[in-house]
XYZ file of C-alpha atoms in Angstrom:
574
model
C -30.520 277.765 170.136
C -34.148 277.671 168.832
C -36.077 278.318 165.809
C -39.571 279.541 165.215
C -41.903 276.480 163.726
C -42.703 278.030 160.476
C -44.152 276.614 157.135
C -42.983 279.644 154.316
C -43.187 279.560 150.843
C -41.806 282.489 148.125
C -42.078 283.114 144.374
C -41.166 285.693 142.092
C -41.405 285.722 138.727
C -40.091 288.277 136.392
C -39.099 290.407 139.378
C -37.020 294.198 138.579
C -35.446 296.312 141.368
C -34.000 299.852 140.041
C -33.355 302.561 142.541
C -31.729 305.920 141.687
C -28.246 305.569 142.716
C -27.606 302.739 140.985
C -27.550 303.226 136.901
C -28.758 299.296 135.974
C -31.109 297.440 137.437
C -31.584 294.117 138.569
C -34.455 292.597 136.460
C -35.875 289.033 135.479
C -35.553 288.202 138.789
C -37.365 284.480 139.809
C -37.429 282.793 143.148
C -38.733 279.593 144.704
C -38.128 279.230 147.952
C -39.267 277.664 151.074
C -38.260 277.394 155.182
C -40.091 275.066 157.218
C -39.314 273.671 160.998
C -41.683 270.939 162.401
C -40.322 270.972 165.947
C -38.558 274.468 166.961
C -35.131 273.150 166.842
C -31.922 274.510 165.021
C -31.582 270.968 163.568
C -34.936 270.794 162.138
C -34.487 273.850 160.024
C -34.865 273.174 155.969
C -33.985 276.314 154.040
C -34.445 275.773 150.387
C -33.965 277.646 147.442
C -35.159 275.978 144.152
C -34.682 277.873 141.871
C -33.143 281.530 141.485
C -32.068 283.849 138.673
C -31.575 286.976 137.205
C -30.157 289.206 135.125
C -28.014 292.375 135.826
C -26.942 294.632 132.667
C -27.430 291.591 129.999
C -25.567 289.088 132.305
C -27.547 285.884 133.703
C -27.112 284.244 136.772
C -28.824 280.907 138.064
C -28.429 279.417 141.042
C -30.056 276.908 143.422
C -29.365 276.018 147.457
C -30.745 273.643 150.400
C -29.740 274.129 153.718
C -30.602 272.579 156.498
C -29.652 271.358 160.466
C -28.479 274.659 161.386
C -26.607 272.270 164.144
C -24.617 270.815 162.041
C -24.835 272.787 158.796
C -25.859 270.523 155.567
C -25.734 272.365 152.508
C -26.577 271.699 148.740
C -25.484 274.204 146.359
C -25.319 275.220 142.532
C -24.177 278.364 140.868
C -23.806 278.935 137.098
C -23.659 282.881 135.483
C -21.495 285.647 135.761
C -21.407 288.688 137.904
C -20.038 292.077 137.713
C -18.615 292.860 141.028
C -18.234 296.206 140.864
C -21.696 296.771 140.214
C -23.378 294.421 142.632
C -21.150 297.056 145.308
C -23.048 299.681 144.049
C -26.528 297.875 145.009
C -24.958 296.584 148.265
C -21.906 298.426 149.041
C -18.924 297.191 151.465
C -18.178 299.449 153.646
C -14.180 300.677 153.287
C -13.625 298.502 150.429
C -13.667 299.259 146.545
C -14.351 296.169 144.542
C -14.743 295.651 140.967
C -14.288 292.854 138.835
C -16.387 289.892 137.126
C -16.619 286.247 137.948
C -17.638 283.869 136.088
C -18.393 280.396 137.711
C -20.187 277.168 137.098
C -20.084 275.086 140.829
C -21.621 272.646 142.229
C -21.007 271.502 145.831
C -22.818 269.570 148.560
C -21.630 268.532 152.350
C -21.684 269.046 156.364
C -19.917 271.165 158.628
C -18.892 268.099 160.353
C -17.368 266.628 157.759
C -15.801 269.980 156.985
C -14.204 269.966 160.688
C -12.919 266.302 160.346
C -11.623 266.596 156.874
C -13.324 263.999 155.007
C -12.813 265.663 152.032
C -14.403 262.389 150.027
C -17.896 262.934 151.613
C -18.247 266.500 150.516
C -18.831 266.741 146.584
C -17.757 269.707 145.184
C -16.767 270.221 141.731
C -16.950 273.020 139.029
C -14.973 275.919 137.704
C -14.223 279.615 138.132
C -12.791 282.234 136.185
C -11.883 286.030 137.609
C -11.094 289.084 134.743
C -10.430 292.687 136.030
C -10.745 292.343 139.573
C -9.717 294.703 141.864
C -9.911 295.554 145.914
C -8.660 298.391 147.708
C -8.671 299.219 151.645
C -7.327 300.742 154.391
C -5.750 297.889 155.308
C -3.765 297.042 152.626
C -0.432 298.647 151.943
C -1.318 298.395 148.175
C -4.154 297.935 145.885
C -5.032 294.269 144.565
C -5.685 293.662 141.442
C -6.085 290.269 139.355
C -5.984 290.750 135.422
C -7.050 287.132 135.001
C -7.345 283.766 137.059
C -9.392 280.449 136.103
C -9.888 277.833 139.028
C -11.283 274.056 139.167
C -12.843 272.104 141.988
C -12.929 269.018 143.794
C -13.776 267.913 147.126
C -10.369 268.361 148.822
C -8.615 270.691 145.904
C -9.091 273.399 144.316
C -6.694 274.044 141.062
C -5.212 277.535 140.077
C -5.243 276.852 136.406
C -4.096 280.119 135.571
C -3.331 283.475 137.388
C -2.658 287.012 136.897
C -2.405 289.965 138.929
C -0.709 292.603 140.780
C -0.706 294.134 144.518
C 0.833 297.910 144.432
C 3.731 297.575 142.256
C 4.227 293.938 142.504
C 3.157 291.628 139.705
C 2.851 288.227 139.926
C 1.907 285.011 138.174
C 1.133 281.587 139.727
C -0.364 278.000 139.138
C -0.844 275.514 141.425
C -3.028 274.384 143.908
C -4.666 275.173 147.150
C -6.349 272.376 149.815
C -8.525 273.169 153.407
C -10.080 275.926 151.315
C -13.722 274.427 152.346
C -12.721 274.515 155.976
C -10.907 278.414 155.370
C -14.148 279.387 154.089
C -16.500 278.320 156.799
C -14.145 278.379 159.736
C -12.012 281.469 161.674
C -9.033 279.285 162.663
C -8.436 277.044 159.718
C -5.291 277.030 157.840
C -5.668 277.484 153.586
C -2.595 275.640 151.919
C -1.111 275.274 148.966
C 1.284 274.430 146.443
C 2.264 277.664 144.110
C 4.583 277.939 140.905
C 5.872 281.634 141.454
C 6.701 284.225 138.983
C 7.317 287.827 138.801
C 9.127 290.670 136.838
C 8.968 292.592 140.383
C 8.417 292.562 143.823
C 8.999 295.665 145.937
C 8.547 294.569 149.785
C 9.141 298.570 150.400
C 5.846 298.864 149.763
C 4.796 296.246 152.852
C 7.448 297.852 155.285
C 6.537 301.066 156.354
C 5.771 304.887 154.831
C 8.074 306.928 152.774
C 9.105 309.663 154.444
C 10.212 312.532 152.003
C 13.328 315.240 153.239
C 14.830 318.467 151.130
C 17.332 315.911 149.515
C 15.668 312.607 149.585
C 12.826 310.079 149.958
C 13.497 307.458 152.409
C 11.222 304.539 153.643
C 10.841 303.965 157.361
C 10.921 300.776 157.819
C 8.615 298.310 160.162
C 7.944 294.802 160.782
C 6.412 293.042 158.569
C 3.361 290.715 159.713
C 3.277 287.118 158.070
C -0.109 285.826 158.228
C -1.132 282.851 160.465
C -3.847 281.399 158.748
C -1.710 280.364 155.308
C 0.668 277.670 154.670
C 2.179 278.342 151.523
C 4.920 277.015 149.625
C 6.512 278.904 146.202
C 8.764 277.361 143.945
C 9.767 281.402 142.938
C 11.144 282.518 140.065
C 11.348 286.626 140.237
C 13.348 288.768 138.114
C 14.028 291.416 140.774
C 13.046 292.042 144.048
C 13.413 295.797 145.803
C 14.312 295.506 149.808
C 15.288 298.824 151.831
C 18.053 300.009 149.161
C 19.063 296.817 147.591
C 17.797 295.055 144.129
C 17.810 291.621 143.929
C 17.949 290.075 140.510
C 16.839 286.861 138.966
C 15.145 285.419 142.925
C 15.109 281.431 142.089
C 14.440 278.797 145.007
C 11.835 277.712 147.789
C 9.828 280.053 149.644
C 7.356 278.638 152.527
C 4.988 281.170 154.000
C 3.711 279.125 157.407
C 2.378 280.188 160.461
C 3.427 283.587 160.731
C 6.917 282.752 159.511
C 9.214 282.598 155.687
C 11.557 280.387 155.224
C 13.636 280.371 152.382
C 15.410 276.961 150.823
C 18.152 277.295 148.169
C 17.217 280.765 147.499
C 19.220 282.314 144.776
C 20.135 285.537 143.417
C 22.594 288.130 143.042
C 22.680 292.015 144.460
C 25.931 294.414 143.785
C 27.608 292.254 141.790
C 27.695 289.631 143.917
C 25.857 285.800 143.638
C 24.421 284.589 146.708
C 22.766 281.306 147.808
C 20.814 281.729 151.232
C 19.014 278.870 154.025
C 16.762 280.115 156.703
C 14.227 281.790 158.161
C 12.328 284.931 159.267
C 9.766 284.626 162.085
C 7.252 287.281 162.940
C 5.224 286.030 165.698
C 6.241 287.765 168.370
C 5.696 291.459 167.023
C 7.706 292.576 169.320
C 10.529 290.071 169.159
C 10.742 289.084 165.343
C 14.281 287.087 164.672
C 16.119 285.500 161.981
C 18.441 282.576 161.160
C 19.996 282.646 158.396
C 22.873 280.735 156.886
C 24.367 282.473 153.676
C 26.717 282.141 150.824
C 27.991 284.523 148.844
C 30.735 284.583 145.633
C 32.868 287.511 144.379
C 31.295 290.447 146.252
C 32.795 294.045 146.304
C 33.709 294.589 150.151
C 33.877 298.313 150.230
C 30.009 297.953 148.064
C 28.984 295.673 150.777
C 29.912 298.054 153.797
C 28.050 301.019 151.818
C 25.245 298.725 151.272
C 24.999 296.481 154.635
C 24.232 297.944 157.872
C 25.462 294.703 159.369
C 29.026 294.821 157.602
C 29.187 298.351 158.756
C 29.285 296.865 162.259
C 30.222 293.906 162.199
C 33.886 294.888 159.896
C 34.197 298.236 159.961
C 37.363 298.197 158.088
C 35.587 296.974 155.510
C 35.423 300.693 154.367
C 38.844 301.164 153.283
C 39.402 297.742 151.618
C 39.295 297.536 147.505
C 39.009 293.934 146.794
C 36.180 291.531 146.366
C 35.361 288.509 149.209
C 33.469 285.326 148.985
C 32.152 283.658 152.109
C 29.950 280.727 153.990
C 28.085 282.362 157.160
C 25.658 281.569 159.628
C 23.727 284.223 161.492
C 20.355 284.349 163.671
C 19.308 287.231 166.145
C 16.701 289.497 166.540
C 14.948 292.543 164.632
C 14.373 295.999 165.846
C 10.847 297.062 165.102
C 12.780 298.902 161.864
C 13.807 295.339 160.929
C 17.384 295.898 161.437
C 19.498 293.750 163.666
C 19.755 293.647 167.662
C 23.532 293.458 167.226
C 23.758 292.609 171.169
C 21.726 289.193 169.908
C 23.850 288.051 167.102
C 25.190 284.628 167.119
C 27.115 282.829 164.109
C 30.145 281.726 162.230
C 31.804 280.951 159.301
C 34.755 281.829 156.842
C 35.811 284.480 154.486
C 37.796 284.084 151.491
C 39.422 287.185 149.893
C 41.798 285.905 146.923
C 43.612 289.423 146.655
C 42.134 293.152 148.399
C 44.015 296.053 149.345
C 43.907 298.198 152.927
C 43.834 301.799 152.040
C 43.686 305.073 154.429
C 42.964 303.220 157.684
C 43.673 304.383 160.616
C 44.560 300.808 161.663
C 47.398 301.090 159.304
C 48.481 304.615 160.363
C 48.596 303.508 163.557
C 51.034 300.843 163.267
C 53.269 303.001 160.903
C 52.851 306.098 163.466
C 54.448 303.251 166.378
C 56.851 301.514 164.086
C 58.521 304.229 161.617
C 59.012 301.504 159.216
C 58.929 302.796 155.583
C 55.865 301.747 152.910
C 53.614 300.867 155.686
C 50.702 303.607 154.985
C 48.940 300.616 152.966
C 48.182 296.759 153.227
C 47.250 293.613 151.228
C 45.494 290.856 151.463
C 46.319 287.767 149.758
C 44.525 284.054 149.698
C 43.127 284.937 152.967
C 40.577 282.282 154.302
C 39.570 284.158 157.806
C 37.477 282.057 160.423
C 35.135 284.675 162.229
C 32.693 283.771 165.222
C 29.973 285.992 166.387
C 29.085 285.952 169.866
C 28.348 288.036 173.147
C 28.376 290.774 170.993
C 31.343 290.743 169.276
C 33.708 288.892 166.353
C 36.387 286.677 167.135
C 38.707 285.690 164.490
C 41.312 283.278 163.759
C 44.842 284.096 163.278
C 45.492 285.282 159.619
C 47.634 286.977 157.454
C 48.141 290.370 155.530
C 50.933 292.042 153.760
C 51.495 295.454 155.733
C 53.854 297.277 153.646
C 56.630 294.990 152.999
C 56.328 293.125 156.284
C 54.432 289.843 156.854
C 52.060 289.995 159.441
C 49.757 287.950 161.319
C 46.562 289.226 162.914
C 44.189 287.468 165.291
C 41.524 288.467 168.534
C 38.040 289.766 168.648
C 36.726 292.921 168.285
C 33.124 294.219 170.192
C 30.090 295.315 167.635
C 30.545 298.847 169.831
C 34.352 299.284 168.164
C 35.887 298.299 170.497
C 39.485 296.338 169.958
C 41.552 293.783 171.323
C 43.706 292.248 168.448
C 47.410 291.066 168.375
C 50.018 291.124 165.802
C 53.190 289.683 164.949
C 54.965 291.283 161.926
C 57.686 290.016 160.787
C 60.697 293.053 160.272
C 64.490 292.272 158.190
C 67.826 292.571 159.987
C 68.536 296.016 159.798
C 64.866 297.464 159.591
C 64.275 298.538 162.682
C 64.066 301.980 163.534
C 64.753 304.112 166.534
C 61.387 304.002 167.577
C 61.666 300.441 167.848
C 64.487 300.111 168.970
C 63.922 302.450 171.951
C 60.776 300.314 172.727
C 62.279 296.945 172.658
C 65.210 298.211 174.959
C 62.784 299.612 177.362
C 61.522 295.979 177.187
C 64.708 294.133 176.873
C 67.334 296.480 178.399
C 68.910 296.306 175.344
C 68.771 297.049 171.541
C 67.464 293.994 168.779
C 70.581 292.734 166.627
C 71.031 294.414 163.788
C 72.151 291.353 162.210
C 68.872 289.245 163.093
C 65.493 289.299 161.507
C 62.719 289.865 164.281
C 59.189 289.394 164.596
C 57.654 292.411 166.538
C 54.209 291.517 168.626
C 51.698 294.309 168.994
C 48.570 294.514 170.772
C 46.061 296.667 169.478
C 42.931 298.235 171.772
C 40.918 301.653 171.041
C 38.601 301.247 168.743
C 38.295 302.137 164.631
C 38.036 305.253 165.291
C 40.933 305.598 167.364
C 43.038 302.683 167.713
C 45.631 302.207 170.001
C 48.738 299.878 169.220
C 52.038 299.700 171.601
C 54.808 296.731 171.161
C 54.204 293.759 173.407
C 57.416 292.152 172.373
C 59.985 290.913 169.712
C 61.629 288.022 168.622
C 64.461 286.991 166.866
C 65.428 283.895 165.048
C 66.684 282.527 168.263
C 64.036 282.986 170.390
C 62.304 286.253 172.398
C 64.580 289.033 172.395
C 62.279 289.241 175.647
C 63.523 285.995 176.771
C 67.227 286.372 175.872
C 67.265 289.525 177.734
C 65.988 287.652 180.672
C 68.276 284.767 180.365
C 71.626 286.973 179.560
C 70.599 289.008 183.085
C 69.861 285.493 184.876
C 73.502 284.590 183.991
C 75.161 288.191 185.195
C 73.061 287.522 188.284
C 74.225 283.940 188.453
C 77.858 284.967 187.791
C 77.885 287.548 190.546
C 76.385 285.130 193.109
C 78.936 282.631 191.839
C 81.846 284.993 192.522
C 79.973 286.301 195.840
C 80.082 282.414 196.352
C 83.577 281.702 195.796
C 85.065 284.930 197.823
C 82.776 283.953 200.765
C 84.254 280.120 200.391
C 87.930 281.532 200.568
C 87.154 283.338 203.137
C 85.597 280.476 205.063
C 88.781 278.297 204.140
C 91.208 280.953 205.281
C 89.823 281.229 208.397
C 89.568 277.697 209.158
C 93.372 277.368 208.726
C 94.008 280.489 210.612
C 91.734 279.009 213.152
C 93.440 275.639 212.854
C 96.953 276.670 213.102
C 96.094 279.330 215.797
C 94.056 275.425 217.758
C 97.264 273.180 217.093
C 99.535 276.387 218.580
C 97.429 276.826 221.796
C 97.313 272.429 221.127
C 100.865 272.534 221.450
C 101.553 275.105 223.715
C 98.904 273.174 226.654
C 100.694 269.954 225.660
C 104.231 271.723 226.888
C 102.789 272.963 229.688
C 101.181 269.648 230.320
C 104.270 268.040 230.594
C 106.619 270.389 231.800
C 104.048 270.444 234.786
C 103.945 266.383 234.608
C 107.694 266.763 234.908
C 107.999 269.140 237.864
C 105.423 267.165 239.937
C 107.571 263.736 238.770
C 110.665 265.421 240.245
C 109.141 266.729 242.678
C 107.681 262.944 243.418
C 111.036 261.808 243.647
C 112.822 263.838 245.766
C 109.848 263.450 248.415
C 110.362 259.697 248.576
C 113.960 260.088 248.542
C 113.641 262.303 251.443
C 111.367 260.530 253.252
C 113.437 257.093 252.861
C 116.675 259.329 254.123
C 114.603 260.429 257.038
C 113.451 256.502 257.639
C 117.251 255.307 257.245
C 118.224 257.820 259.925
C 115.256 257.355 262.130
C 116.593 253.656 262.100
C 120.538 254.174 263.249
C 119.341 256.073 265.800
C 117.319 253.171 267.254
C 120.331 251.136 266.827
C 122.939 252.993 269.104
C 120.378 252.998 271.853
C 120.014 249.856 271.851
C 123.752 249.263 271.952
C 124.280 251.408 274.980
């Protein structure tokens, strides 16, 4: 945090410098210059540079520059000429880099590093222009060599103007005006942010070439694929206008809509374009700073797209319908999805959350094993192949699988509905209720609905025949859950005609047990009034003995008084 006190003065006039490995020298070279510090301090530090020029290979620069308060830098600087940047490399080379190129520029700019930090733009002067032909940069670094063709810039303090631009990075071309702002601050400082405003346009843009290395086989070439690193340090936003853009295997044609670039994220607003014959309109975002984590969220719409061309094409369709394979028709849709990225930017399926509906106006199901299976269970004729008609299918994707509405498809010549969930692993849990004419039903059927029911379906009744379907695609298994008829659950009328044989065997069980009750009650009550009548006899024959028996005892004992009575009257005579 010192300086030396030093008093220095330079000049050179009509200077040349020519060494042997470089073919053209650098000649007419003048210099004024002078440092001086009074006190030893970083802020008392004038550097000045009064005048300089020269001329390399017929082309003059001139140039002049004050700097001072290495505390809080104060600078004063003009620069007018042209230079040939591939030659200056060859007097002082970069080291891993191949430059070449020519600017011309005319600038003039004067400020301080504080003013820089606190972006008062207004108190730091700069104006001037800049023009760039036949530049080019190359490193290990980049994926892709850079290369501008042609690009003319003005200045002001807070601004600086892309008038014009013109260039290409690997296979990539790419035209733009607009403007950029915090490019003072970019310049001088590590963690500043340059932004700007960008008109976009292209013929091309392969991303291939910024997502890994082609890897080359006996029968093909193949790129391995990686994440891709947005940068921190722009904030960008491109009102794009591409004619194609190449991603993994797919070709995007005519790319219109918003594109921000910010903070180590893209998002994209109203993005158009269409891909396999399909026109889609996407919302969202890709974020890349967590390397290790990068994630999307993306909400998509897409018109009139082949289905079995999107399975071949979509690694996600591939999981997410897998029966998309054997459907010929076309699909339109509104979706939202956001998860995460592998490190070869495809999806985490285990992290997928979303939503949204499908419209298919008229597909056909063909060679599915779905199908089979249901015509393998049921027997029914002209099931091998399904339809889809005016379908508008609500799907949900969470905790790793798809959950969808109830809708409908034409199995054969059988209506049927279809609804549950399905896991991104295969794995299925669906039901189905198809809807079978009196008279349809086979054996198989038949035997299954009676080892349900206890009895065979009507032949004169149309039934509706529920399935539930588990396996997976590969190897799905469907058995018969139940059937119904126009009256109700063949099920449930089994189970009600058995409730009433059960409830007209307890009712006879009932009415026997009652009779016998009341039959033994009489028996009982005539045997009672018998034994009744038979005590009551005895009762009174008994009442009757002992009343007779009464008698005669008092007529006895009134004899025996009456005799006991003359006899005490002849004594009493004598």
């Amino acid at each position: 945090n010192t300086f030396p006190s030093v008093t220095a003065n330079m000049g050179l006039t009509d200077g040349y410098v020519k060494t042997a490995d470089v073919p053209m020298p650098l000649e007419n070279i003048n210099v004024v210059a002078a440092i001086n510090n009074d006190d030893g301090t970083m802020a008392g530090t004038v550097i000045d540079v009064s005048q300089f020029s020269m001329v390399m290979d017929g082309e003059r620069v001139d140039g002049r520059m004050n700097l001072r308060n290495l505390e809080d830098y104060q600078w004063d600087l003009a620069l007018k000429g042209a230079i040939d940047i591939g030659k200056m490399t060859q007097i002082y080379p970069v080291e891993g880099a191949e430059i070449a190129g020519k600017i011309s520029a005319d600038i003039q700019t004067k400020g301080r590093m504080s003013d820089v930090d606190a972006e008062r733009y207004d108190r730091l002067p700069t104006s001037g222009t800049m023009q760039l032909a036949n530049f080019s940069y190359s490193d290990e670094d980049l994926p892709a060599p850079f290369s501008i063709t042609a690009a003319a810039m003005t200045f002001n303090p807070d601004r600086l103007q892309l008038n014009s631009f013109d260039g290409k990075l690997g296979n990539t071309d790419m035209s733009m005006t607009g403007s950029l702002t915090n490019y003072i601050a970019y310049a001088f400082q590590d963690n500043q942010v340059l932004r700007g405003q960008m008109q976009f346009n292209s013929k091309l843009v392969d991303l291939n070439e910024f997502m890994g290395e082609e890897t080359e086989t006996e029968d093909t070439t193949s790129t391995s694929l990686s994440v891709i690193e947005i940068p921190r340090n722009i904030d960008f936003t491109l009102q794009s206008n591409i004619a194609k853009v190449l991603y993994d295997n797919l070709s995007l044609d005519n790319v219109k809509g918003t594109i921000r670039v910010n903070d180590g994220t893209v998002n994209l607003n109203g993005l158009n374009f269409t891909t396999l014959g399909g026109q889609f309109t996407m919302n969202g975002g890709y974020d890349s700073r967590d390397l290790q984590n990068p994630n999307f969220d993306f909400d998509f719409k897409i018109n009139n797209l082949d289905i079995a061309t999107a399975f071949e094409n979509f690694n996600t369709v591939q999981t997410m319908a897998p029966i998309a394979e054997n459907i010929d028709g076309n699909f339109s849709t509104n979706f939202k999805l956001a998860g995460n990225l592998g490190q070869d930017m495809m999806p985490l399926y285990n992290t997928l959350t979303g939503g949204g509906n499908i419209q298919i106006a008229q597909a056909a199901i063909k060679n599915s094993k779905f199908i089979s299976a249901v015509t393998s269970l049921t027997k029914l004729n002209n099931t091998d192949n399904a339809t889809l008609r005016d379908v508008n299918l609500q799907a949900q994707v969470k905790d790793g699988g798809v959950e969808v509405q109830p809708f409908n498809i034409q199995i054969g010549n059988f209506a049927t509905t279809v609804s549950g969930s399905h896991m991104l692993d295969g794995r299925l849990n669906y039901k189905m209720n198809m809807d079978v004419p009196a008279g349809a039903v086979g054996a198989t059927i038949n035997n299954a609905i009676a080892s349900l029911t206890g009895s065979t379906a009507p032949q004169n009744a149309d039934i509706k025949l529920n399935f539930n379907v588990g396996g997976t695609y590969d190897d799905p298994k469907i058995n018969l859950a139940g059937a119904n008829t126009g009256s109700g659950n063949v099920v449930n009328q089994a189970r009600d005609a058995a409730k009433e044989r059960v409830q007209g065997e307890i009712d006879q069980q009932v009415d026997k047990a009652q009779q016998e009750v009341d039959a033994r009650r009489a028996e009982a009550e005539q045997r009672a009034k018998a034994e009744a009548d038979s005590l009551k006899r005895a009762a009174e024959e008994r009442l009757q003995q002992e009343s007779d028996k009464a008698k005669e005892d008092v007529t006895n004992k009134a004899k025996e008084k009456a005799k006991n009575l003359f006899k005490r009257g002849k004594s009493d005579d004598n």
